[in-house]
PDB file of C-alpha atoms and ligand atoms in Angstrom:
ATOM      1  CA  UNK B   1       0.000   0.000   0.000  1.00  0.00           C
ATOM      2  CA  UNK B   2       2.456   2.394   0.803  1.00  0.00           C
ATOM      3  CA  UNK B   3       5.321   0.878  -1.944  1.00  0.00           C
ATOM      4  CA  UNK B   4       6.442   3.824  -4.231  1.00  0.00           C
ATOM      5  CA  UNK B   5       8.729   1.115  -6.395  1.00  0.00           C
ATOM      6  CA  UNK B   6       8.757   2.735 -10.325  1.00  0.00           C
ATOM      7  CA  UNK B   7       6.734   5.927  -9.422  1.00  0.00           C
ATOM      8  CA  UNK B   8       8.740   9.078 -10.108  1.00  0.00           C
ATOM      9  CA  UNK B   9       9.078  12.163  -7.275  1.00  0.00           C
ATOM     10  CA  UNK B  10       9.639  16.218  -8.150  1.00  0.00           C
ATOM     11  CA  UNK B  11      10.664  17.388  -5.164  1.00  0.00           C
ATOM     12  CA  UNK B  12      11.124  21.725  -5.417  1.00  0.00           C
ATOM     13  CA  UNK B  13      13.478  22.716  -2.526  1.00  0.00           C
ATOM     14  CA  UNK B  14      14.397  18.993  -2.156  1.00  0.00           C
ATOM     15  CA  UNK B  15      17.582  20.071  -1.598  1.00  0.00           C
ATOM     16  CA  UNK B  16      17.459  20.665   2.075  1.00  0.00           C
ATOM     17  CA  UNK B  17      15.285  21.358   4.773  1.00  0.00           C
ATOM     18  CA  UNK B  18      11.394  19.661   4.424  1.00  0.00           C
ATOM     19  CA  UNK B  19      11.995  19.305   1.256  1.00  0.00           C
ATOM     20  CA  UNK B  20      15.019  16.942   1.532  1.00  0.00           C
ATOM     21  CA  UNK B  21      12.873  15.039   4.903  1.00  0.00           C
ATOM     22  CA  UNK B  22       9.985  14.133   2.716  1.00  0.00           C
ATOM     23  CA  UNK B  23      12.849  13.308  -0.163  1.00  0.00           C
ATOM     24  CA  UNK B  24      14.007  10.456   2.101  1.00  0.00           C
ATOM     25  CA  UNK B  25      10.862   9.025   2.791  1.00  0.00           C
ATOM     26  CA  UNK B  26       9.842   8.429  -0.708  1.00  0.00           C
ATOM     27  CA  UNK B  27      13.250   7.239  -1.658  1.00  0.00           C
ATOM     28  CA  UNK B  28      12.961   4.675   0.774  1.00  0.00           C
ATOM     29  CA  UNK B  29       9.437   4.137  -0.383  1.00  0.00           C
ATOM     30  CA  UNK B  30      11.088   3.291  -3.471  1.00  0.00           C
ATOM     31  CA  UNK B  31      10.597   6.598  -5.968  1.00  0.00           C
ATOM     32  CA  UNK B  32      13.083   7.975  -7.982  1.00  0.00           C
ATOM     33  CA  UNK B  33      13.587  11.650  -7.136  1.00  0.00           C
ATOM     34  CA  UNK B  34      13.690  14.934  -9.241  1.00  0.00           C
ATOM     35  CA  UNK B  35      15.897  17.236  -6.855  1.00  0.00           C
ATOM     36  CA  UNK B  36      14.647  20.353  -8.185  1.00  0.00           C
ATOM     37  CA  UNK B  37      16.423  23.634  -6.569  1.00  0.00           C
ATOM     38  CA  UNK B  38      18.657  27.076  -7.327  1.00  0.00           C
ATOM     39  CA  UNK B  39      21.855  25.546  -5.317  1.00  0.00           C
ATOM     40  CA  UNK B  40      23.290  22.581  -7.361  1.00  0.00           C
ATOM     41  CA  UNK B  41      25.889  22.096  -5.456  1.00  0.00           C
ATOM     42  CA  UNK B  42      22.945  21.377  -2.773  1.00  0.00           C
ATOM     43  CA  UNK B  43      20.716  19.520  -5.218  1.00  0.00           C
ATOM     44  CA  UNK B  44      23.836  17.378  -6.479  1.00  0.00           C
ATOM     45  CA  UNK B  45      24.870  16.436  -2.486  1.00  0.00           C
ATOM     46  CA  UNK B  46      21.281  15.634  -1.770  1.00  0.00           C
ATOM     47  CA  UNK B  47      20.411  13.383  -4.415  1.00  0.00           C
ATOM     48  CA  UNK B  48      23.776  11.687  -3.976  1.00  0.00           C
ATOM     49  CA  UNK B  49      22.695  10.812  -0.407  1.00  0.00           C
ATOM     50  CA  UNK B  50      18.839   9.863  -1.875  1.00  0.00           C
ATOM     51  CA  UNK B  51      20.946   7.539  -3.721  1.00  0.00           C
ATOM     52  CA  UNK B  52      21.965   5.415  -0.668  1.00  0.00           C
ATOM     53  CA  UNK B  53      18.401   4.135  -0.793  1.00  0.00           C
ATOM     54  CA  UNK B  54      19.164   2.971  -3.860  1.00  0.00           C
ATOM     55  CA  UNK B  55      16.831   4.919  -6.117  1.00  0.00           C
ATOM     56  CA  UNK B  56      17.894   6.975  -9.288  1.00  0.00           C
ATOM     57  CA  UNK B  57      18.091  10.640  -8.721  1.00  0.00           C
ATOM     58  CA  UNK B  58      18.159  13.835 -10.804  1.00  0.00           C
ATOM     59  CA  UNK B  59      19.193  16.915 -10.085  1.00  0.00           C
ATOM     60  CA  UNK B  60      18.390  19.796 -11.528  1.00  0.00           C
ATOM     61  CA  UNK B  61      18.565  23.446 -11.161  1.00  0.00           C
ATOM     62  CA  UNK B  62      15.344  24.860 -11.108  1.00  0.00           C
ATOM     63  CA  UNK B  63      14.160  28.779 -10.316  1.00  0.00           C
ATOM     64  CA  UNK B  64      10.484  27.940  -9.492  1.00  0.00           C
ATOM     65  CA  UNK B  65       9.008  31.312 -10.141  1.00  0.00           C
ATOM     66  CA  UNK B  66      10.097  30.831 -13.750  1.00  0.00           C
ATOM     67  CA  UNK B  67       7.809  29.474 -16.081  1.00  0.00           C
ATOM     68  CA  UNK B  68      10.490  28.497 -18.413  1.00  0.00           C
ATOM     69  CA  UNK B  69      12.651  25.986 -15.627  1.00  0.00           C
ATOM     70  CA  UNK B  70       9.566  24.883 -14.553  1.00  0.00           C
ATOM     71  CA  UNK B  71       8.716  23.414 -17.823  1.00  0.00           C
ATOM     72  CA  UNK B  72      12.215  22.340 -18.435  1.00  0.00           C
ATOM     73  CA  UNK B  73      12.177  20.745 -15.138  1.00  0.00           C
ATOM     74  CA  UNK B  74       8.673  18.290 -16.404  1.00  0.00           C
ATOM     75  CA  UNK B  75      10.736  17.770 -20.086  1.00  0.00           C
ATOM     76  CA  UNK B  76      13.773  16.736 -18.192  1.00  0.00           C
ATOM     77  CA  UNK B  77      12.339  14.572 -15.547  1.00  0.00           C
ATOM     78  CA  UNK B  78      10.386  12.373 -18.378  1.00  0.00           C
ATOM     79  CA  UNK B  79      13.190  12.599 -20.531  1.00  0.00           C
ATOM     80  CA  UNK B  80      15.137  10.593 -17.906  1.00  0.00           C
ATOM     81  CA  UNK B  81      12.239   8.711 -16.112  1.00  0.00           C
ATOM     82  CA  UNK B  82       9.892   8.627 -18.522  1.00  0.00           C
ATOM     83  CA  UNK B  83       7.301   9.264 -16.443  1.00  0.00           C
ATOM     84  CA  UNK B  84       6.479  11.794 -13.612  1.00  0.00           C
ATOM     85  CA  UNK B  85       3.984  10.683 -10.597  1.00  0.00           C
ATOM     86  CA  UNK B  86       4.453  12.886  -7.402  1.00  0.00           C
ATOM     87  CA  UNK B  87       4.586  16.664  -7.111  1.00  0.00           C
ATOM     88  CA  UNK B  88       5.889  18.395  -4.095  1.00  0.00           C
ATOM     89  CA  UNK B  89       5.115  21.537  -3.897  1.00  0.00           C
ATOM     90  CA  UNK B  90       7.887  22.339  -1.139  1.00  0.00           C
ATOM     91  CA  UNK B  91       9.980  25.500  -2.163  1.00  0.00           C
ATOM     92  CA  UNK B  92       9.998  28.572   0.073  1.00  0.00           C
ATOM     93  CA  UNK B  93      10.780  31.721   1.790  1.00  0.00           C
ATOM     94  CA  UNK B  94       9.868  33.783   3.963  1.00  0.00           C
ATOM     95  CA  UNK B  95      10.325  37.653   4.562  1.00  0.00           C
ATOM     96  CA  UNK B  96       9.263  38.758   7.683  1.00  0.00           C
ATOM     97  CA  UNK B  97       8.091  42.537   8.310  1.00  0.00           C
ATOM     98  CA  UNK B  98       4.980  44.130   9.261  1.00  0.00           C
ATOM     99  CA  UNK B  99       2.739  45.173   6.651  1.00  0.00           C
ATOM    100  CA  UNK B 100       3.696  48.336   7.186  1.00  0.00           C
ATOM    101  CA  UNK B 101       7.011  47.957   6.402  1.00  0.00           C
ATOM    102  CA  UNK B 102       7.059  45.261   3.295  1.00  0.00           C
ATOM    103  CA  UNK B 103       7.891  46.752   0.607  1.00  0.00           C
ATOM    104  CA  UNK B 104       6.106  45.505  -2.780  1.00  0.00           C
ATOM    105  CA  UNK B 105       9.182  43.884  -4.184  1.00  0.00           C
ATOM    106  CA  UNK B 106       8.957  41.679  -1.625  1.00  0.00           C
ATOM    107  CA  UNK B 107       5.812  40.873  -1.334  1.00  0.00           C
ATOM    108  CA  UNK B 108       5.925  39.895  -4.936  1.00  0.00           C
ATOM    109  CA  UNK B 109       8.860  37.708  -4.233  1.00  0.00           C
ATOM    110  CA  UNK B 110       7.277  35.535  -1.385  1.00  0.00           C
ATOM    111  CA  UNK B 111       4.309  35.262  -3.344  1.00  0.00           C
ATOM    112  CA  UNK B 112       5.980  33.883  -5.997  1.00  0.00           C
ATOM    113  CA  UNK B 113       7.686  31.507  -4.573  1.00  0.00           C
ATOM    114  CA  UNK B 114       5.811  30.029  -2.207  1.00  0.00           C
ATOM    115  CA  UNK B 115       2.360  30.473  -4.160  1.00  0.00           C
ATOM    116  CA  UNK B 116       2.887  31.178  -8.027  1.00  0.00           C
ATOM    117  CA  UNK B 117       5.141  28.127  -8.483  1.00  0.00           C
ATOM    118  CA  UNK B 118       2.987  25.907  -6.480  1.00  0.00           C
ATOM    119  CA  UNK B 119       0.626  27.221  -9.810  1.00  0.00           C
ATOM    120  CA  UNK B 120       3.257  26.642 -12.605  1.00  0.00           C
ATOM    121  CA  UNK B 121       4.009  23.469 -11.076  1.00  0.00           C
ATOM    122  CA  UNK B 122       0.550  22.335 -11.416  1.00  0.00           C
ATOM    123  CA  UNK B 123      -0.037  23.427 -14.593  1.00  0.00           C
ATOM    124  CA  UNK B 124       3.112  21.816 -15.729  1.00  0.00           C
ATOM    125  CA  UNK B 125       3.176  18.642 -14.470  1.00  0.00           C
ATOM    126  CA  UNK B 126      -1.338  18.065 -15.642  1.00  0.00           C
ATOM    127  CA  UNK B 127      -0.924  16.686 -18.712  1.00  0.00           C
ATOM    128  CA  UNK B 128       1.766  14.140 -17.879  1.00  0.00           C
ATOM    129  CA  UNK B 129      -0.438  13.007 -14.908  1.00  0.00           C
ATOM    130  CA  UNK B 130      -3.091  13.033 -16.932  1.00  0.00           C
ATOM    131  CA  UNK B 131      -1.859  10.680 -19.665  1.00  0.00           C
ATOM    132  CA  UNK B 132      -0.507   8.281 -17.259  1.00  0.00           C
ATOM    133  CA  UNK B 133      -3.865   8.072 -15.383  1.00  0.00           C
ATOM    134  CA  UNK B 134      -3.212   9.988 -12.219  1.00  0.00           C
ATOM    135  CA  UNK B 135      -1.253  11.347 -10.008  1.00  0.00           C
ATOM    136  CA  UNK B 136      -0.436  12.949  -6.334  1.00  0.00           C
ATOM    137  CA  UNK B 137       0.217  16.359  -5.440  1.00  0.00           C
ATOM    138  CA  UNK B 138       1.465  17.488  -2.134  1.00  0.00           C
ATOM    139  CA  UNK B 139       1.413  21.173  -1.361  1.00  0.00           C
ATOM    140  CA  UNK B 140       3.466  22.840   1.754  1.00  0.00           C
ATOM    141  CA  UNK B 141       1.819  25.053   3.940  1.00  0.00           C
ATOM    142  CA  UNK B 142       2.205  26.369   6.957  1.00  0.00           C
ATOM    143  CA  UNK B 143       0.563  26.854  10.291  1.00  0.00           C
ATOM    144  CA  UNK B 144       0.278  30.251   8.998  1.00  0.00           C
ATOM    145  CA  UNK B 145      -2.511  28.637   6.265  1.00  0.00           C
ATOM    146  CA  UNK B 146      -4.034  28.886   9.549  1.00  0.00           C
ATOM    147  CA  UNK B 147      -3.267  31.584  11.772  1.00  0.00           C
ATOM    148  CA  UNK B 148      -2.415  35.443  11.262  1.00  0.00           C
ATOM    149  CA  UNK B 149       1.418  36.540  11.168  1.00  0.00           C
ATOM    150  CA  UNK B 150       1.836  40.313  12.665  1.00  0.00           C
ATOM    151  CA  UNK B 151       5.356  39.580  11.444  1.00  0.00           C
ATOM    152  CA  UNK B 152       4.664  38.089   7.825  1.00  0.00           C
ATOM    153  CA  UNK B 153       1.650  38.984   6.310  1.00  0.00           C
ATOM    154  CA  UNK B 154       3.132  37.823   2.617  1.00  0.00           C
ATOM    155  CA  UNK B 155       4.290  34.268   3.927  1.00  0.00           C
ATOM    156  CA  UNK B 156       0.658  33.987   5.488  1.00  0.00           C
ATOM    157  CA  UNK B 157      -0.892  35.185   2.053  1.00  0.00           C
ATOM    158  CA  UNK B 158       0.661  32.914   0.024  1.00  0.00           C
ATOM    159  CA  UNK B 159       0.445  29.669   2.916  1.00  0.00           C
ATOM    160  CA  UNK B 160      -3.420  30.695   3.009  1.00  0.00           C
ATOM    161  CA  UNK B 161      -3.511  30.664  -0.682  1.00  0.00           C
ATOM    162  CA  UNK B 162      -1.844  27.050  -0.870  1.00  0.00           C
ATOM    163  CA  UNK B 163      -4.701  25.519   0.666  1.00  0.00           C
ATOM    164  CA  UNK B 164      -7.296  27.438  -1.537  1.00  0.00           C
ATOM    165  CA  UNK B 165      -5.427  26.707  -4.958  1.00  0.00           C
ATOM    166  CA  UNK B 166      -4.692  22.690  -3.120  1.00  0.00           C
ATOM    167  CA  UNK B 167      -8.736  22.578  -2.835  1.00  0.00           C
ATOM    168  CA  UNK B 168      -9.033  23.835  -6.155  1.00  0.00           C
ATOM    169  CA  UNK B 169      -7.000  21.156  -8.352  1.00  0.00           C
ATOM    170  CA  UNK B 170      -8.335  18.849  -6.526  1.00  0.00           C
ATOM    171  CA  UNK B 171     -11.677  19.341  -7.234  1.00  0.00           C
ATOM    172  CA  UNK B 172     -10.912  19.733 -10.766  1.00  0.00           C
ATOM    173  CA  UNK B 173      -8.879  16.946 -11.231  1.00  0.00           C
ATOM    174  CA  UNK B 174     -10.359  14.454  -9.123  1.00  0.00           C
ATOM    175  CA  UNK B 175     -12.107  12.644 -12.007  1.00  0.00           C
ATOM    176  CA  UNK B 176      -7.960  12.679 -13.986  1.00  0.00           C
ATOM    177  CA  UNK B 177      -7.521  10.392 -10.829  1.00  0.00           C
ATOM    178  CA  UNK B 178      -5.031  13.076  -9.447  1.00  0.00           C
ATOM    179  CA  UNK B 179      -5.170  13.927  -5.859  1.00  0.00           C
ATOM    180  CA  UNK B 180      -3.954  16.917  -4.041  1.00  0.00           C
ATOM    181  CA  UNK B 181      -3.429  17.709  -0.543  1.00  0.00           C
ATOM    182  CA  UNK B 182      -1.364  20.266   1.537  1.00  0.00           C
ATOM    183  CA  UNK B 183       1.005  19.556   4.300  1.00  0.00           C
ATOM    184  CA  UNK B 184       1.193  21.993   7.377  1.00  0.00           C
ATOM    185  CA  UNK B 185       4.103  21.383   9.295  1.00  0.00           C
ATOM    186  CA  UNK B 186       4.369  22.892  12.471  1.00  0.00           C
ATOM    187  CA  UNK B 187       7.990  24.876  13.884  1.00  0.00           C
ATOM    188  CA  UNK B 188      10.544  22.474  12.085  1.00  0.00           C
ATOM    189  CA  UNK B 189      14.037  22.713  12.548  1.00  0.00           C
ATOM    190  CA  UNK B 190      15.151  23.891   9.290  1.00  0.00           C
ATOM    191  CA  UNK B 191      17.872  26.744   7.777  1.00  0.00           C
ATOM    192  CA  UNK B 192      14.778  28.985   7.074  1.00  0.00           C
ATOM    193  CA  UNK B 193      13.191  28.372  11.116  1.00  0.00           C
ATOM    194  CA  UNK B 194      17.652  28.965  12.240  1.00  0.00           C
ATOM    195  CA  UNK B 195      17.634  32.012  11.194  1.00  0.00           C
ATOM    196  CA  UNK B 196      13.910  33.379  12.622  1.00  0.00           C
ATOM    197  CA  UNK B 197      15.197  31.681  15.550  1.00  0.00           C
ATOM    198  CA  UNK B 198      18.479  34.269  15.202  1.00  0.00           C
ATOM    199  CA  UNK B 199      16.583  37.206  14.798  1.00  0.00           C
ATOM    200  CA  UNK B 200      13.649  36.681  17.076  1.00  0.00           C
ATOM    201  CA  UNK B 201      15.506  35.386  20.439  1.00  0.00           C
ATOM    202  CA  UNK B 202      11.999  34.424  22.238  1.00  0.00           C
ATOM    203  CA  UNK B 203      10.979  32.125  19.562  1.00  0.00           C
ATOM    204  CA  UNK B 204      12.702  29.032  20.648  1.00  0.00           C
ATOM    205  CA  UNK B 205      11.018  29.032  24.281  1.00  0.00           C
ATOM    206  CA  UNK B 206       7.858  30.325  22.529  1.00  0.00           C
ATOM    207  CA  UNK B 207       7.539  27.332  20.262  1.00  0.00           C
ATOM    208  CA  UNK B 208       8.403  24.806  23.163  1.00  0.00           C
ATOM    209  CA  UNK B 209       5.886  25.813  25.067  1.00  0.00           C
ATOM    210  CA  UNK B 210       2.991  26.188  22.507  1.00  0.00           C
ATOM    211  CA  UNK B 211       3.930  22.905  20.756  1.00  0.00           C
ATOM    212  CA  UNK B 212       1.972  20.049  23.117  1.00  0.00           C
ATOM    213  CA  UNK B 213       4.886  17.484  21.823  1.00  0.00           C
ATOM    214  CA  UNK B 214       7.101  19.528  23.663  1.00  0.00           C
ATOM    215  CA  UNK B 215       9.812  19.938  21.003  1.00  0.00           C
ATOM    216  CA  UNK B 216      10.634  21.073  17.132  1.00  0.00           C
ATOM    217  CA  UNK B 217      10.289  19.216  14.474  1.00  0.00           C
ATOM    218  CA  UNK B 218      12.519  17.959  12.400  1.00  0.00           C
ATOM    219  CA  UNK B 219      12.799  17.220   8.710  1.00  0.00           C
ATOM    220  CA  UNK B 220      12.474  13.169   9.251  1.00  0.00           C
ATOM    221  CA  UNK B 221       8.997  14.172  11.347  1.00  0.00           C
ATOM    222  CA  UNK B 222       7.834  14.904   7.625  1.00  0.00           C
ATOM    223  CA  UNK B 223       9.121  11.601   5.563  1.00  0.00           C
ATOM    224  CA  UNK B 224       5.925   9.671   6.561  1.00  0.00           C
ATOM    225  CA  UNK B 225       2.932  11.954   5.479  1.00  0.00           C
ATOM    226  CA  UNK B 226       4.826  12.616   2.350  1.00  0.00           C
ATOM    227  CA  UNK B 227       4.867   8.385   1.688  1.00  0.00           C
ATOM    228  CA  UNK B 228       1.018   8.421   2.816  1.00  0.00           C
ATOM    229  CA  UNK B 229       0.241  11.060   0.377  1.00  0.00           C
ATOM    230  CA  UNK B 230       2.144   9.974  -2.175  1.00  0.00           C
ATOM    231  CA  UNK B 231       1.162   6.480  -2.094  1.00  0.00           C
ATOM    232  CA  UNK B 232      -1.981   4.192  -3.058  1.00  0.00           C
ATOM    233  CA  UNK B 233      -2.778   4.388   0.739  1.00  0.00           C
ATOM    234  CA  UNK B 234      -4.023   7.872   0.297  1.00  0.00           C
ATOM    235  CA  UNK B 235      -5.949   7.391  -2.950  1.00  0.00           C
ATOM    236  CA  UNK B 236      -9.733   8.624  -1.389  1.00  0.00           C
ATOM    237  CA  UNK B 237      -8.038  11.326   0.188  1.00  0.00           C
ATOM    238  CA  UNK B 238      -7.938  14.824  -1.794  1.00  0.00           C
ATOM    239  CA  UNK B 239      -8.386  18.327  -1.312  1.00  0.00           C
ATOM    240  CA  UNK B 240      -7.494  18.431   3.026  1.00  0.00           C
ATOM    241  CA  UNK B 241      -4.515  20.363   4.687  1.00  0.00           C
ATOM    242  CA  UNK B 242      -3.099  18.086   7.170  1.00  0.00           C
ATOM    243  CA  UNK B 243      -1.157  19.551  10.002  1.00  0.00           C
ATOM    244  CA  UNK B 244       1.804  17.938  11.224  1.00  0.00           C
ATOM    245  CA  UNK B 245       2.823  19.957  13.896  1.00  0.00           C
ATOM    246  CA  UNK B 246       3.249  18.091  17.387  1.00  0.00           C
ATOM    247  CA  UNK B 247      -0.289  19.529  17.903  1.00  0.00           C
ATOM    248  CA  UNK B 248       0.458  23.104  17.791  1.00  0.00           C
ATOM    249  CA  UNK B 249      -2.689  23.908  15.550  1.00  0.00           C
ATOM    250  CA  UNK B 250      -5.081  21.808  17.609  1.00  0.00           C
ATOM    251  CA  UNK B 251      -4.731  24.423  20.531  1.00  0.00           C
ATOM    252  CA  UNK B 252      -6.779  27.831  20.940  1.00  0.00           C
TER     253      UNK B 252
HETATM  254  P1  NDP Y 301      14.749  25.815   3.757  1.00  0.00           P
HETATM  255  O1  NDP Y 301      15.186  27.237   3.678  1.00  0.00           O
HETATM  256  O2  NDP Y 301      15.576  24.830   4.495  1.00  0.00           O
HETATM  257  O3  NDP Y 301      14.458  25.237   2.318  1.00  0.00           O
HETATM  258  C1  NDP Y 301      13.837  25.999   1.327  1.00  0.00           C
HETATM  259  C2  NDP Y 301      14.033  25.288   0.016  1.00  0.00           C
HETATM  260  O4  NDP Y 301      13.381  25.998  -1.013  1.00  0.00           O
HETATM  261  C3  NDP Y 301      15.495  25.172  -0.359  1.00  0.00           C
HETATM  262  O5  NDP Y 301      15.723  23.852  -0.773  1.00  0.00           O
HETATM  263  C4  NDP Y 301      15.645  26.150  -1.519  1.00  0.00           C
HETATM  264  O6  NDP Y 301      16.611  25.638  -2.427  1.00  0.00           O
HETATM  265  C5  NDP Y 301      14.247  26.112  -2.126  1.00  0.00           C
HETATM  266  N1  NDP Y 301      13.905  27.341  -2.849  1.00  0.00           N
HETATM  267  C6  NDP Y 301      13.695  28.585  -2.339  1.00  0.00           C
HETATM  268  N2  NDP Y 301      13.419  29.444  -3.332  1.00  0.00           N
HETATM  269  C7  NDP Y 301      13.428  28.726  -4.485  1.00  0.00           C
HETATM  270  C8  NDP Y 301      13.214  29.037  -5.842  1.00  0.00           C
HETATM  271  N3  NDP Y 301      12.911  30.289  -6.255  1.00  0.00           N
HETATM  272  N4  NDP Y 301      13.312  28.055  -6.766  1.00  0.00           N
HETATM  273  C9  NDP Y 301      13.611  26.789  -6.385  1.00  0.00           C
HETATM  274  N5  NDP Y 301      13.817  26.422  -5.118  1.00  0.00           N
HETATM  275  C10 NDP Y 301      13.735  27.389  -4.176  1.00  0.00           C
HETATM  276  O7  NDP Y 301      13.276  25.898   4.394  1.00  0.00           O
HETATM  277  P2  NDP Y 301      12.274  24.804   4.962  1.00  0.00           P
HETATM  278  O8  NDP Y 301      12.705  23.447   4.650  1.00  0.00           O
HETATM  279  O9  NDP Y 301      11.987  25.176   6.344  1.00  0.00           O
HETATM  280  O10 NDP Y 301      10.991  25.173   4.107  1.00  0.00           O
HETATM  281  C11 NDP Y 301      10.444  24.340   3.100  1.00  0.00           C
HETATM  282  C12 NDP Y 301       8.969  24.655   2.949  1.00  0.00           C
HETATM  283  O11 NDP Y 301       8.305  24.371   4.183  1.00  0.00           O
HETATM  284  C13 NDP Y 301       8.680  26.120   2.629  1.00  0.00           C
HETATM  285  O12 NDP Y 301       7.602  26.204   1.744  1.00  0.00           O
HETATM  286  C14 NDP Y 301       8.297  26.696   4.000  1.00  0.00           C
HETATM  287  O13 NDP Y 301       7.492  27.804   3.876  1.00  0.00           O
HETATM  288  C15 NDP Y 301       7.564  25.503   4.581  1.00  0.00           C
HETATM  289  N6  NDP Y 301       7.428  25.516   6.022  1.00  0.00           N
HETATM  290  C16 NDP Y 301       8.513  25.444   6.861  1.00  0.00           C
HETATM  291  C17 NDP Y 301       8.323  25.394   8.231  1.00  0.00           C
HETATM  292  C18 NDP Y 301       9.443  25.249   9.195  1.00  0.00           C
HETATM  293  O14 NDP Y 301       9.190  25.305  10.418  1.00  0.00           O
HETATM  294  N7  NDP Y 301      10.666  25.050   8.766  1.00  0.00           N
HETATM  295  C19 NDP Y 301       6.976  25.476   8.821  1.00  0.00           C
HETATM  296  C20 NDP Y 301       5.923  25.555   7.850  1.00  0.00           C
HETATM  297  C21 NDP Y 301       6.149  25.568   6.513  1.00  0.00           C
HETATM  298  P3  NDP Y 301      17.632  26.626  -3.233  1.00  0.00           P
HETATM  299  O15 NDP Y 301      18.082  27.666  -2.276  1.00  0.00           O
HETATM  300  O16 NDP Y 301      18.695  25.706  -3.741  1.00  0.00           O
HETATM  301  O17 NDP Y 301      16.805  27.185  -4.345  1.00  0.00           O
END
């Protein structure tokens, strides 16, 4: 139920981070992986250690908010797979200020990043899912897809809008036999949550005590709902945001 043997894995931001944690888990499930990032130095080191699990990897260097590596990024993963079966829609940033303060460059950046591409993605990878007779799309959120951000009213925007545009495809695309679902993780201990935790020196305590598990995450916490979403386990489930957070969303 939950073998991935043959299927074929685009993970943006794979390189590191989330990305890289839910990587592993569907290497080991059996997928080859599309390491799709800026950094290939990263993307190279990471697949070469996906490789242990002894899966094919590519890859590739990939600017998500441009339409033109995005759809080089679907030609070359079915030029080398020939076939492409799981999307993750992983790559992110954040930029924290006030609204008062954000200037419009950078809201368009974080939007684009963490929202547009999850769109070109989509769009890219539809008709290859579509020919093949299905698919899976997983889409990263946030805990900010569910609460308000004083501090990053862009990053909220565009987590918010991942679970929108996640419950869109899916309803569209249910009857291609694609599913879609978005991934929440809670505080996870990542290079993008290192240097918040830099800048902001109560946020460490702050997410220890609001976090009922008692600690961060970390990027192997996020292997297994990546494997359950990606696999034939999860086949009547579309179209949900699941939080996996140590139960940080399930409190008031
Ligand atoms: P990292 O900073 O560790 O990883 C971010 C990844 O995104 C990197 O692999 C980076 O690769 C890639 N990336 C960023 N911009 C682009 C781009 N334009 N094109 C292609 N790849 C890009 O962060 P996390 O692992 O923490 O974050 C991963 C996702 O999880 C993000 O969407 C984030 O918002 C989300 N998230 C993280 C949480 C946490 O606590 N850590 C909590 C909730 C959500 P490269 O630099 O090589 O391009």
């Amino acid at each position: 139920m939950f073998d991935l043997k043959g299927k074929v894995a685009v993970v943006t931001g794979g390189n590191g981070g989330i990305g890289l944690g839910m990587a592993r888990g569907l290497a080991a499930a059996g997928a080859g992986i599309v390491v799709a990032g800026r950094n290939v130095e990263k993307s190279e080191a990471a697949a070469r250690e996906l490789e242990s699990s002894g899966v094919k990897t590519l890859p590739i260097a990939v600017d998500v908010t441009r339409d033109a590596d995005v759809a080089n990024m679907v030609e070359a993963t079915v030029a080398t797979f020939g076939r492409l079966d799981i999307l993750v829609n992983n790559a992110g940033i954040n930029i924290r200020h006030p609204l008062h303060e954000l200037d419009a460059v950078d809201w368009h950046k974080v939007i684009d990043t963490n929202l547009t591409s999850a769109f070109l993605c989509c769009k890219a990878v539809y008709p290859v899912m579509k020919r093949q007779g299905g698919g899976k799309i997983i889409n990263i959120g946030s805990m900010m897809s569910i609460f308000g951000a004083s501090f990053a009213p862009a990053y909220a925007a565009s987590k918010g809008g991942i679970v929108q545009l996640t419950k869109s495809i899916a309803s569209s695309w249910a009857q291609d036999n694609i599913q879609a679902n978005a991934v929440l993780p809670g505080w996870i201990d990542t290079d993008l949550t290192r240097r918040a935790r830099e800048t902001i020196s109560t946020l460490h305590d702050n997410v220890l005590r609001r976090t009922p598990a008692g600690r961060w995450g970390t990027i192997d916490d996020m292997s297994g709902i990546a494997v359950f979403l990606a696999s034939p386990a999860s086949d009547f489930v579309t179209g949900t945001a699941i939080p996996v957070d140590g139960g940080y969303a399930m409190q008031g």
